[in-house]
PDB file of C-alpha atoms in Angstrom:
ATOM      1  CA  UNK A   1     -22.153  11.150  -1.613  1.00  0.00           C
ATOM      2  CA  UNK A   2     -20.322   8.899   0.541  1.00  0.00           C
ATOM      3  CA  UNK A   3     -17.287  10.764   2.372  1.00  0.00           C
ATOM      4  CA  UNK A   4     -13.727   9.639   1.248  1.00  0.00           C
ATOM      5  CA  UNK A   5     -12.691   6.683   3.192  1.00  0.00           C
ATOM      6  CA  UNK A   6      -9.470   6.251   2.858  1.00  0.00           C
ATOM      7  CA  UNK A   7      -7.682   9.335   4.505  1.00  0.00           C
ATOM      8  CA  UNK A   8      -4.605   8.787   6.180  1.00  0.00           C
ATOM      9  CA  UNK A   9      -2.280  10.619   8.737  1.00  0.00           C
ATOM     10  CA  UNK A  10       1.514  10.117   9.612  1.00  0.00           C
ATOM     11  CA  UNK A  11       0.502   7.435  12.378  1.00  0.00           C
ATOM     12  CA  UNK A  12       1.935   4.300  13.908  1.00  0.00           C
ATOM     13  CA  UNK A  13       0.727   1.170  13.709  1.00  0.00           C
ATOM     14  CA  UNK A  14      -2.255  -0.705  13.691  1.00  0.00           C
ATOM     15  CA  UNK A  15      -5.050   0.664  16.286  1.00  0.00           C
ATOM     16  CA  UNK A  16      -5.487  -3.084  17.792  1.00  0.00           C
ATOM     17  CA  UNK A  17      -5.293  -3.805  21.488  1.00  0.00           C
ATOM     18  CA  UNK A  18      -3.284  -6.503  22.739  1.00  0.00           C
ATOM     19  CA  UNK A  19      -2.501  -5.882  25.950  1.00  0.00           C
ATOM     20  CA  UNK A  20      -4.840  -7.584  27.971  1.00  0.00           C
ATOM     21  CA  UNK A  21      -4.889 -10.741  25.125  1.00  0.00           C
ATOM     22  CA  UNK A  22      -4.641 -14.171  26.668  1.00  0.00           C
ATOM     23  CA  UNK A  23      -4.811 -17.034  24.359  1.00  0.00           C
ATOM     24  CA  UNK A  24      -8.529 -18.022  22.826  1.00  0.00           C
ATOM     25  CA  UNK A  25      -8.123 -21.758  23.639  1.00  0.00           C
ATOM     26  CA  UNK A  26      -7.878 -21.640  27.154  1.00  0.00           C
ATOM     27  CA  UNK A  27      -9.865 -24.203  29.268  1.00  0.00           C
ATOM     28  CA  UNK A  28     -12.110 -21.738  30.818  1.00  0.00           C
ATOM     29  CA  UNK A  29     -12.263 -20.408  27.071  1.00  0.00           C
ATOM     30  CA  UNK A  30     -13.208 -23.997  25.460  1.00  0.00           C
ATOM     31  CA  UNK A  31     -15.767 -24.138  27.917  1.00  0.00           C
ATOM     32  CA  UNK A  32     -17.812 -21.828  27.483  1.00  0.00           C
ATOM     33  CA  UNK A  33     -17.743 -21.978  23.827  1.00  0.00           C
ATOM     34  CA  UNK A  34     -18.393 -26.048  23.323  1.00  0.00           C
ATOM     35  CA  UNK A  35     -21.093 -25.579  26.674  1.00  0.00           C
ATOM     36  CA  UNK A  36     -23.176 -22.946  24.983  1.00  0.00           C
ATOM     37  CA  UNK A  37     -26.255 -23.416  22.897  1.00  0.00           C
ATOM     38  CA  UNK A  38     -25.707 -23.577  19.050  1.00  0.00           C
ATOM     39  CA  UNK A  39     -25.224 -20.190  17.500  1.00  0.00           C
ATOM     40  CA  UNK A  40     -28.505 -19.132  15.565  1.00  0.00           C
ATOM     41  CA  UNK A  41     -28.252 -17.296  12.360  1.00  0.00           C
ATOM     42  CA  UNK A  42     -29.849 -14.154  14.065  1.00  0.00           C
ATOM     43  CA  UNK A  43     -27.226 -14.096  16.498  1.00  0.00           C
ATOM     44  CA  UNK A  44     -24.669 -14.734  14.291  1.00  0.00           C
ATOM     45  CA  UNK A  45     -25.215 -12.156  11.309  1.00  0.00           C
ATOM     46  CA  UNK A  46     -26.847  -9.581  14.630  1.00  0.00           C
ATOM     47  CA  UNK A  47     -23.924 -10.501  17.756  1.00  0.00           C
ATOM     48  CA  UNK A  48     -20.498 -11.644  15.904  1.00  0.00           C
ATOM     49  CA  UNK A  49     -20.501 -10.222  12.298  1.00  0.00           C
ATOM     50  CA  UNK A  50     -21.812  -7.394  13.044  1.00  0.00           C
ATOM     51  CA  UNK A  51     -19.007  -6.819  15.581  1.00  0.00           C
ATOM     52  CA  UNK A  52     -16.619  -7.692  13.439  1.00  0.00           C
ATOM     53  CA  UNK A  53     -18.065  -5.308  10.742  1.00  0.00           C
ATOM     54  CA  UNK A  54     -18.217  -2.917  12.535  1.00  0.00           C
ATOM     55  CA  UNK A  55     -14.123  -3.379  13.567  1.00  0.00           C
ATOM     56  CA  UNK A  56     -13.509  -3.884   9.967  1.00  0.00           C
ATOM     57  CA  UNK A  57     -14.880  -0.173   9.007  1.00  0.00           C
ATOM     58  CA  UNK A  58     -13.108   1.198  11.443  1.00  0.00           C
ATOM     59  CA  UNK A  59      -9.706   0.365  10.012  1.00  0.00           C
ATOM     60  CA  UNK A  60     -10.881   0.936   6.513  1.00  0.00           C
ATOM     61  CA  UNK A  61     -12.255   4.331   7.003  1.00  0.00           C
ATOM     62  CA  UNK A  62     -10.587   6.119   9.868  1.00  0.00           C
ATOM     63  CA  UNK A  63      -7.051   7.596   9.935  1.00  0.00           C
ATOM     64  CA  UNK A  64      -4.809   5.526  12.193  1.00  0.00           C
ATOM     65  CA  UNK A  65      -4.945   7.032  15.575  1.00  0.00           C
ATOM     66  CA  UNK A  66      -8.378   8.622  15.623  1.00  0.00           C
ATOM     67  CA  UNK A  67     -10.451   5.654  16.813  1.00  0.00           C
ATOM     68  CA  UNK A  68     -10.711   3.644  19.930  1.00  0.00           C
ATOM     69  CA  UNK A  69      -8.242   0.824  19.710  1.00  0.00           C
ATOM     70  CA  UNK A  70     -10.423  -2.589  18.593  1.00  0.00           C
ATOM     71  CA  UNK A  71      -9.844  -5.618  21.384  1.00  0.00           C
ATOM     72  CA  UNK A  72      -7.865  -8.089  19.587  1.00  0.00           C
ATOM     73  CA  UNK A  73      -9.230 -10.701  22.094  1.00  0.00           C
ATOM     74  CA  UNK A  74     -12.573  -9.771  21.353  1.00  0.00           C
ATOM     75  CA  UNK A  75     -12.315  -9.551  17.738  1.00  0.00           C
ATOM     76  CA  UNK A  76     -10.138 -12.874  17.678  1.00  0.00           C
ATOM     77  CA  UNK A  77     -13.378 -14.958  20.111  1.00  0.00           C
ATOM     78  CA  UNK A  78     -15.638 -13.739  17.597  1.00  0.00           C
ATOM     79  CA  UNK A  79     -14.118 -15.570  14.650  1.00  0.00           C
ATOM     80  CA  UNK A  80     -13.431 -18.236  16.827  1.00  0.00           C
ATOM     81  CA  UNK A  81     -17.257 -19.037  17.935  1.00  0.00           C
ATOM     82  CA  UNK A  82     -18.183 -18.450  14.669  1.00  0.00           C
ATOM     83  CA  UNK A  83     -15.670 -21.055  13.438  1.00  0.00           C
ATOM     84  CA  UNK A  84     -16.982 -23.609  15.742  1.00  0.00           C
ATOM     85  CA  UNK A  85     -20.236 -23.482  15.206  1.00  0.00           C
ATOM     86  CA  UNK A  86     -19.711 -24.160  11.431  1.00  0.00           C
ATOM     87  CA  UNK A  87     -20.048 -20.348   9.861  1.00  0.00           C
ATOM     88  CA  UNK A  88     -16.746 -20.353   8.613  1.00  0.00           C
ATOM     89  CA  UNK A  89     -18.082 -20.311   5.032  1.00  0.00           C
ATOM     90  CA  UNK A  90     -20.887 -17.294   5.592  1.00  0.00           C
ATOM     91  CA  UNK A  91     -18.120 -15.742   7.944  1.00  0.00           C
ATOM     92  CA  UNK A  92     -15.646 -15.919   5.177  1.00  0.00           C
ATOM     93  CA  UNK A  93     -18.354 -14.958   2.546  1.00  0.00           C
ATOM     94  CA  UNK A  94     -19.341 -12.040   4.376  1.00  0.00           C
ATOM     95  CA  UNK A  95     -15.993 -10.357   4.790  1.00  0.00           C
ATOM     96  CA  UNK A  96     -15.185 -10.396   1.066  1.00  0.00           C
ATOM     97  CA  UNK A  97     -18.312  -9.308   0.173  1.00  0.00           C
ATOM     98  CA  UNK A  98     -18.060  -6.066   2.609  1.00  0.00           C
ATOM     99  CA  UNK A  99     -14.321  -5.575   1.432  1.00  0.00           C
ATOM    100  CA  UNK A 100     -15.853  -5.497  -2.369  1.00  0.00           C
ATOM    101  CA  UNK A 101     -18.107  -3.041  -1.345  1.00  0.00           C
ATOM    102  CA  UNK A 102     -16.144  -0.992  -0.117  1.00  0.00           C
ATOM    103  CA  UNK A 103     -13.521  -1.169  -2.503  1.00  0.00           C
ATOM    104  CA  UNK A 104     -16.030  -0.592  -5.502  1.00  0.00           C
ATOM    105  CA  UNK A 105     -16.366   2.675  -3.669  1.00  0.00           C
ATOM    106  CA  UNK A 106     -13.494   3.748  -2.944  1.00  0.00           C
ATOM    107  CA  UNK A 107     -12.470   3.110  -7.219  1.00  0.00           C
ATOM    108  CA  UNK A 108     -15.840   5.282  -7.988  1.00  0.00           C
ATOM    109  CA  UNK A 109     -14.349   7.763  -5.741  1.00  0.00           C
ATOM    110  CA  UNK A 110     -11.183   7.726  -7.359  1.00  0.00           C
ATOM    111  CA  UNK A 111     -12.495   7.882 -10.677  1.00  0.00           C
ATOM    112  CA  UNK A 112     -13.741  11.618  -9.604  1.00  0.00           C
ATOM    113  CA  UNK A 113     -10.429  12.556  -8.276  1.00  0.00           C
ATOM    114  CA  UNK A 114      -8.508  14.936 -10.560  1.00  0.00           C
ATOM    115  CA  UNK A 115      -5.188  14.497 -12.337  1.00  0.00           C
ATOM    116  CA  UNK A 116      -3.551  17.362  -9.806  1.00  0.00           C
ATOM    117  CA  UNK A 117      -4.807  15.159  -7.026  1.00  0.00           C
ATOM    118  CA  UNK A 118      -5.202  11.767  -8.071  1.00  0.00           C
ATOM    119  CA  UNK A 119      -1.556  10.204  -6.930  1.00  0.00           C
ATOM    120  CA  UNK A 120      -2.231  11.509  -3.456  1.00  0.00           C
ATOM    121  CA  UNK A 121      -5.675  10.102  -3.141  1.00  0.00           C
ATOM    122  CA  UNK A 122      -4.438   7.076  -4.450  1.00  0.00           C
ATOM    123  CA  UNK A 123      -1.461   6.933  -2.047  1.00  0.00           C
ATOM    124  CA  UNK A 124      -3.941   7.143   0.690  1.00  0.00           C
ATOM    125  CA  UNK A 125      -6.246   4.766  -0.473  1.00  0.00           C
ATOM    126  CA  UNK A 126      -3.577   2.186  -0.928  1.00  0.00           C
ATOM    127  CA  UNK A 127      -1.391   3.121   1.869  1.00  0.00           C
ATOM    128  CA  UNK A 128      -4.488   2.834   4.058  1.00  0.00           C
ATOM    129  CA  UNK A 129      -5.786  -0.468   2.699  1.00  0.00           C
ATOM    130  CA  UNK A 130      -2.161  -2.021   3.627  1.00  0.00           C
ATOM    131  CA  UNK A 131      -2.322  -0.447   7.216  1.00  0.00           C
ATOM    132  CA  UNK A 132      -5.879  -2.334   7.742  1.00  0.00           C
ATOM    133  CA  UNK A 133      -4.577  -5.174   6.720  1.00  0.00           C
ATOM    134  CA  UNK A 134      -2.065  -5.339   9.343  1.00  0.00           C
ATOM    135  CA  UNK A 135      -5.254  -5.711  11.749  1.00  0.00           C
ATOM    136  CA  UNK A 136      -8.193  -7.595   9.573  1.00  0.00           C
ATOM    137  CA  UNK A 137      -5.918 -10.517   9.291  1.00  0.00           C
ATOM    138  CA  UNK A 138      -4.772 -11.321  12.505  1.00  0.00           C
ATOM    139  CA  UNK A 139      -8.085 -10.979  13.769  1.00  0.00           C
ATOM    140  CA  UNK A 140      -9.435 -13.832  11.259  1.00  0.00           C
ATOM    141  CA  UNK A 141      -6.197 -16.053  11.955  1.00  0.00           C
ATOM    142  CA  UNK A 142      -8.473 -18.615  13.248  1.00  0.00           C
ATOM    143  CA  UNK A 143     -10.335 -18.922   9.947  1.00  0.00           C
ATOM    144  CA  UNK A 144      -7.440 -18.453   7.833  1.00  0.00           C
ATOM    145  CA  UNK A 145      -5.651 -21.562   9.209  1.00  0.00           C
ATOM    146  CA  UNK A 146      -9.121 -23.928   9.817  1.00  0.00           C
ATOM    147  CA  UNK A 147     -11.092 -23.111   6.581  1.00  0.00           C
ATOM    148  CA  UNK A 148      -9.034 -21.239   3.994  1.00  0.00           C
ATOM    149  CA  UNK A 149      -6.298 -22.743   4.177  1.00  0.00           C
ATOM    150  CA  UNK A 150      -7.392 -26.215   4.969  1.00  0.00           C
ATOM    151  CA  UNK A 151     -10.540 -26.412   2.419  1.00  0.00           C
ATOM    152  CA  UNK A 152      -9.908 -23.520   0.041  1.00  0.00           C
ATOM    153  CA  UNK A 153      -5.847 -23.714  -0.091  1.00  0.00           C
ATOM    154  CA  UNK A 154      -5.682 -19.850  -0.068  1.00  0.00           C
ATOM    155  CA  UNK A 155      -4.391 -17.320   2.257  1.00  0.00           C
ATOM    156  CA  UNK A 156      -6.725 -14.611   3.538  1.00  0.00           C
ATOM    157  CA  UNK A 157      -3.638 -11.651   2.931  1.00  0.00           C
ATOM    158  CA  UNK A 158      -3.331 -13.048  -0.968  1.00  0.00           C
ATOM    159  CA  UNK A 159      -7.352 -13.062  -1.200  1.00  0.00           C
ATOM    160  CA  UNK A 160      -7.839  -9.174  -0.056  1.00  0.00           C
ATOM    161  CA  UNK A 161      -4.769  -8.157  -1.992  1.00  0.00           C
ATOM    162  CA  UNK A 162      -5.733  -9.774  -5.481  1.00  0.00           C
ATOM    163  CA  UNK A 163      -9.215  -7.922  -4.172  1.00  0.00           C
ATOM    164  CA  UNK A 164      -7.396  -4.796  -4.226  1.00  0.00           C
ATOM    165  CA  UNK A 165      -5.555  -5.129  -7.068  1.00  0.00           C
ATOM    166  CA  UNK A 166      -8.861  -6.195  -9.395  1.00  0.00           C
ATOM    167  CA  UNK A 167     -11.371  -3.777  -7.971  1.00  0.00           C
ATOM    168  CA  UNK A 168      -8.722  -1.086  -7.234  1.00  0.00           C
ATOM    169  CA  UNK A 169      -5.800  -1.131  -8.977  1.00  0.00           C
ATOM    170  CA  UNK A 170      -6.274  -2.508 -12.179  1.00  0.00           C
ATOM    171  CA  UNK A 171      -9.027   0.091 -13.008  1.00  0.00           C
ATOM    172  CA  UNK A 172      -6.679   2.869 -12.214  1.00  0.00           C
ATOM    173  CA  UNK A 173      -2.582   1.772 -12.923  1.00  0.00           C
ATOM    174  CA  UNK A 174      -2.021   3.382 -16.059  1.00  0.00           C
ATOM    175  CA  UNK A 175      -3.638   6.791 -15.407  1.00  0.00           C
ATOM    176  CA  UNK A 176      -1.670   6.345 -11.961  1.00  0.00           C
ATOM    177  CA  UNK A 177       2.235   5.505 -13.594  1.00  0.00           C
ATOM    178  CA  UNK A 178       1.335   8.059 -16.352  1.00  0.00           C
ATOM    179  CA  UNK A 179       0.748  10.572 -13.748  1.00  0.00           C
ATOM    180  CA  UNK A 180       3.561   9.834 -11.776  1.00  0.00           C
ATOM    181  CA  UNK A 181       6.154   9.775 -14.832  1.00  0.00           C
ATOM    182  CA  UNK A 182       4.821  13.355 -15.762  1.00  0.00           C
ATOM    183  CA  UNK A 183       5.908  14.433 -12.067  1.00  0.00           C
ATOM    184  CA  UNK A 184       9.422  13.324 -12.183  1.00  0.00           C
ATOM    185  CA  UNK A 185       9.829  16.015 -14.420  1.00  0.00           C
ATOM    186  CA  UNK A 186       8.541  18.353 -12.030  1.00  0.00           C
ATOM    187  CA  UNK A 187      11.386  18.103  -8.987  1.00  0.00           C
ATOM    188  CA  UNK A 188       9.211  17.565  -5.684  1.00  0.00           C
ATOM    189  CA  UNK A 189       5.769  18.203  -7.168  1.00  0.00           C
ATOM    190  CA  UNK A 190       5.101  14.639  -5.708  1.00  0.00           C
ATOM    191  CA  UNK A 191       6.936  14.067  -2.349  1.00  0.00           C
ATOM    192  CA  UNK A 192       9.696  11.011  -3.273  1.00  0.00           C
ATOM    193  CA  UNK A 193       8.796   9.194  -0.206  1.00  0.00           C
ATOM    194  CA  UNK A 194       5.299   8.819  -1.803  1.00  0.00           C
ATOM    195  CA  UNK A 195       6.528   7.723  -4.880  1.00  0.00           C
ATOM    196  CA  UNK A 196       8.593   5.389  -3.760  1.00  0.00           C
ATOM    197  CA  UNK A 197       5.820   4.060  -1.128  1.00  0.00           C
ATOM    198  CA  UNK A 198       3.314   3.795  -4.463  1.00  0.00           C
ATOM    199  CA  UNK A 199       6.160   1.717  -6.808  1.00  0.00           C
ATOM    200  CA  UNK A 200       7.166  -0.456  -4.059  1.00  0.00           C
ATOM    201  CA  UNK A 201       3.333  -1.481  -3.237  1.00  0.00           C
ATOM    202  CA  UNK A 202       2.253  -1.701  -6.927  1.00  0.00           C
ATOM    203  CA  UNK A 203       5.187  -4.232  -7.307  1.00  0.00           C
ATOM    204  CA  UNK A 204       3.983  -6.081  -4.779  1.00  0.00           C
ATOM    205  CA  UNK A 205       0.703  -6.414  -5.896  1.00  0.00           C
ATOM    206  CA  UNK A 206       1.469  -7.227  -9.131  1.00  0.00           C
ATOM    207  CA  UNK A 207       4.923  -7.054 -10.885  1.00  0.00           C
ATOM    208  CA  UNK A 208       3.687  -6.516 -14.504  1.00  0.00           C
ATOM    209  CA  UNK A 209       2.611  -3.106 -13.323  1.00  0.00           C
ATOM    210  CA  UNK A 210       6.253  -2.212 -13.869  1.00  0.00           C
ATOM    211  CA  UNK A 211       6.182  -2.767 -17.310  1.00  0.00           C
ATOM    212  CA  UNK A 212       4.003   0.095 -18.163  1.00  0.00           C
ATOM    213  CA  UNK A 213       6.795   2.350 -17.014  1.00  0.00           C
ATOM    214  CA  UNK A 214       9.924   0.632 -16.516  1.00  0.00           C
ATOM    215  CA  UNK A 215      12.185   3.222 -16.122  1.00  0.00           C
ATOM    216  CA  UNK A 216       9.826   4.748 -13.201  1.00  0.00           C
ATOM    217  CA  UNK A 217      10.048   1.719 -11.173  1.00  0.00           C
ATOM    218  CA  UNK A 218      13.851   1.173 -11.643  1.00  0.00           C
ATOM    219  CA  UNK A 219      14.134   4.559 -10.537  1.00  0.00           C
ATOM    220  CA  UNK A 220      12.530   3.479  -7.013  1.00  0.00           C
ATOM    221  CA  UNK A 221      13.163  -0.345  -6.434  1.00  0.00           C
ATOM    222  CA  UNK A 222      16.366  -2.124  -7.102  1.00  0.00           C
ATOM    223  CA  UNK A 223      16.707  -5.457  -9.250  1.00  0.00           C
ATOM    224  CA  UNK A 224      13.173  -4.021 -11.536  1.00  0.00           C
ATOM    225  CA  UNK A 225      13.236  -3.813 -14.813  1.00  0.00           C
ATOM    226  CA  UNK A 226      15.169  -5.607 -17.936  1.00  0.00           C
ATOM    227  CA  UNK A 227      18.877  -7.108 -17.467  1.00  0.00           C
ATOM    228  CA  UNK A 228      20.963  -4.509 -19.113  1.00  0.00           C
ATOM    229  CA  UNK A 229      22.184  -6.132 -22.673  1.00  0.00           C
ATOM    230  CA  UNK A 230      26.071  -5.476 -24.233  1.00  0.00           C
ATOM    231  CA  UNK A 231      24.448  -2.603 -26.218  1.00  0.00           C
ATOM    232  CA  UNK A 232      22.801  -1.278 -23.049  1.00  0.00           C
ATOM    233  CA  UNK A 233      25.838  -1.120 -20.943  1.00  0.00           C
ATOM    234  CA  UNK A 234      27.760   1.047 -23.689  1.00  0.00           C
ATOM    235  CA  UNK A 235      25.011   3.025 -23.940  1.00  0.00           C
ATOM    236  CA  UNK A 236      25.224   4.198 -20.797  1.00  0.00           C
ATOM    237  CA  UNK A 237      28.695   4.450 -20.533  1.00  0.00           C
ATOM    238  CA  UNK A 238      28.567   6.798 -23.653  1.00  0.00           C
ATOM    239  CA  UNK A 239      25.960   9.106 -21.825  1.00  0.00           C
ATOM    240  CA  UNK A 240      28.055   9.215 -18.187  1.00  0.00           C
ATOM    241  CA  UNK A 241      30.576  10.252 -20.254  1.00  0.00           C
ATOM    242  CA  UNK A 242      28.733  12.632 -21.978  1.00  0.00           C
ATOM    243  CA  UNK A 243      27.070  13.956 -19.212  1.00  0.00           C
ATOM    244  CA  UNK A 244      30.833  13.865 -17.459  1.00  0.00           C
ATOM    245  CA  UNK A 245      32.590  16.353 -20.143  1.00  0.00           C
ATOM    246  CA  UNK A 246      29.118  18.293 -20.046  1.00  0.00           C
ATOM    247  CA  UNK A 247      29.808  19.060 -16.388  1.00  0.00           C
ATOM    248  CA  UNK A 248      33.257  19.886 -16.637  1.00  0.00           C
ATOM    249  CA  UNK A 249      32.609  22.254 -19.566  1.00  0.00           C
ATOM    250  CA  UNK A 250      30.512  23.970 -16.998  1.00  0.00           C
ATOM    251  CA  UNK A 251      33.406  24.239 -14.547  1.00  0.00           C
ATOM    252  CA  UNK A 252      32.415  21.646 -12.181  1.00  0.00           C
ATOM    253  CA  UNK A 253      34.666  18.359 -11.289  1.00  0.00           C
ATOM    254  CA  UNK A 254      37.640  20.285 -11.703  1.00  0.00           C
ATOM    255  CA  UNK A 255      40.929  21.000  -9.638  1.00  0.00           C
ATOM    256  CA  UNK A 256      41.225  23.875  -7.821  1.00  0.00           C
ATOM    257  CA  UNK A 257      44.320  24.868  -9.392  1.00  0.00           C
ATOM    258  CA  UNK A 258      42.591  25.038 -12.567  1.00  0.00           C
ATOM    259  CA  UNK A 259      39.241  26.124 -11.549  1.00  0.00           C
ATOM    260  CA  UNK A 260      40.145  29.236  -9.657  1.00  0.00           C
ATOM    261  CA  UNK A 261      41.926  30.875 -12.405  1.00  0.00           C
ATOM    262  CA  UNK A 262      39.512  30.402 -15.073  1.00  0.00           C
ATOM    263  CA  UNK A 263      36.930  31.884 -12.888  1.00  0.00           C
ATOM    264  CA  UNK A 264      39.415  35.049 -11.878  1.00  0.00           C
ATOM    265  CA  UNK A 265      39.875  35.226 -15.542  1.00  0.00           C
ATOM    266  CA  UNK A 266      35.899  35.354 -16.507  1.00  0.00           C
ATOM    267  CA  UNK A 267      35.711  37.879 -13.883  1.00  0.00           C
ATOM    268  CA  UNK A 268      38.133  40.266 -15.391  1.00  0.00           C
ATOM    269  CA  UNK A 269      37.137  39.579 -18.359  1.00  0.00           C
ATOM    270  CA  UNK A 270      35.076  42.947 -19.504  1.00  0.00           C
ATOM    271  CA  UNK A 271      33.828  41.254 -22.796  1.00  0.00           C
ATOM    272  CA  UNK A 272      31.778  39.140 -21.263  1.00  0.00           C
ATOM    273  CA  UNK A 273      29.050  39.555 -18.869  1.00  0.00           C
ATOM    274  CA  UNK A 274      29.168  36.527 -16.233  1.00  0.00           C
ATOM    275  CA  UNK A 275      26.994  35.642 -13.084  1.00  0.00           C
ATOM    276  CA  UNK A 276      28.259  32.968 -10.898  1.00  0.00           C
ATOM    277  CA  UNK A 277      25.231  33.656  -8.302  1.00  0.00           C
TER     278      UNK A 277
END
């Protein structure tokens, strides 16, 4: 079957090079672009998208750090001929089409994962997606502000995230949340960096994830969840002080004046048997 795509290491940013960018609409630039013949469909689906593809499964599927960094300036004049010579709407077609497809696979994939694996694969998968994101859409800035934003009134970043979240994330939330609920109980079975990295993305893709497991997300990002009612706030001021008088029966919270006899006292004590260890 197809490998998984989505693995991710510790890594920095996005793999794109910038160094040696100088700005697409330069004369010399314009030039050659409005001088050369018309761009035929062979060259076009062959020369440009298939660059651009080809840049696009590299962020997808590689871990960040393990490929050759893509030439923004390269990546950034392909969209740009393309633009001008009127393929905006196959360009544009063509890119969510390949970021379905590979989507669609990664969900299949995830669908095979097992529960004692499944929030790390999904971590991966979504903290990857986010990471090639960072690159796929500056690289299509040029289209984004000359066809989908002036004719379709969309962003490209809100098109590949509501991509995400239908092909991805809806298909998979609840087992997810579930999942990651059952871990809390477990101190550090899940590493709390990753669960706060999963709530904090969920959220942001969409905020009625939350309300399959409140308490889960209020846990993780501040201001989620319902405002706390009259009832609520006594409620929790009964079970502080509950929790409070719980500690202290256990000897904790208390003076040293009155802790350190009681404990010489349990010590000497030859009816009972106490550890402190």
């Amino acid at each position: 079957g197809q490998p998984r795509s989505y693995q991710v290491t510790s890594g920095g940013g996005m793999e794109v090079d910038t160094k040696s960018f100088t700005p697409i609409n330069n004369s010399a630039s314009s030039n050659s672009v409005s001088s050369s013949n018309n761009m035929s469909p062979e060259d076009y689906r062959n020369v440009y998208w298939g660059q651009l593809r080809d840049a696009i499964d590299q962020m997808l599927t590689h871990p960040p750090g393990s490929y050759k960094p893509i030439s923004y300036e390269q990546m950034y004049s392909a969209v740009y001929k393309c633009v001008c010579k009127q393929y905006s709407e196959q360009l544009y077609a063509d890119l969510m089409t390949h970021i379905k497809t590979r989507l669609a696979q990664w969900s299949s994939q995830l669908s095979n994962v097992g529960d004692d694996m499944f929030i790390q694969e999904f971590h991966n998968a979504l903290v990857q997606y986010f990471h090639a994101l960072g690159g796929i859409v500056p690289i299509f800035t040029y289209m984004n502000r000359f066809y989908i934003e002036a004719k379709l009134h969309t962003d490209l970043k809100v098109e590949l995230t509501k991509v995400f979240s239908c092909l991805v994330a809806d298909k998979h939330v609840t087992r997810l949340v579930n999942l990651m609920v059952s871990a809390q109980s477990r101190p550090f079975s899940v590493p709390p960096a990753t669960m706060s990295t999963l709530c904090r993305h969920l959220y942001s893709l969409n905020p009625d994830y939350s309300a399959i497991q409140p308490t889960l997300f209020a846990s993780y990002l501040p201001n989620v969840g319902p405002r706390m009612t009259e009832e609520d706030l006594q409620a929790q001021i009964d079970a502080d002080r509950q929790l409070q008088e719980s500690l202290r029966a256990q000897g904790w919270g208390c003076s040293e004046e009155e802790s350190l006899p009681r404990k010489r006292n349990l010590e000497h004590d030859q009816g009972h048997n106490v550890s402190r260890g």
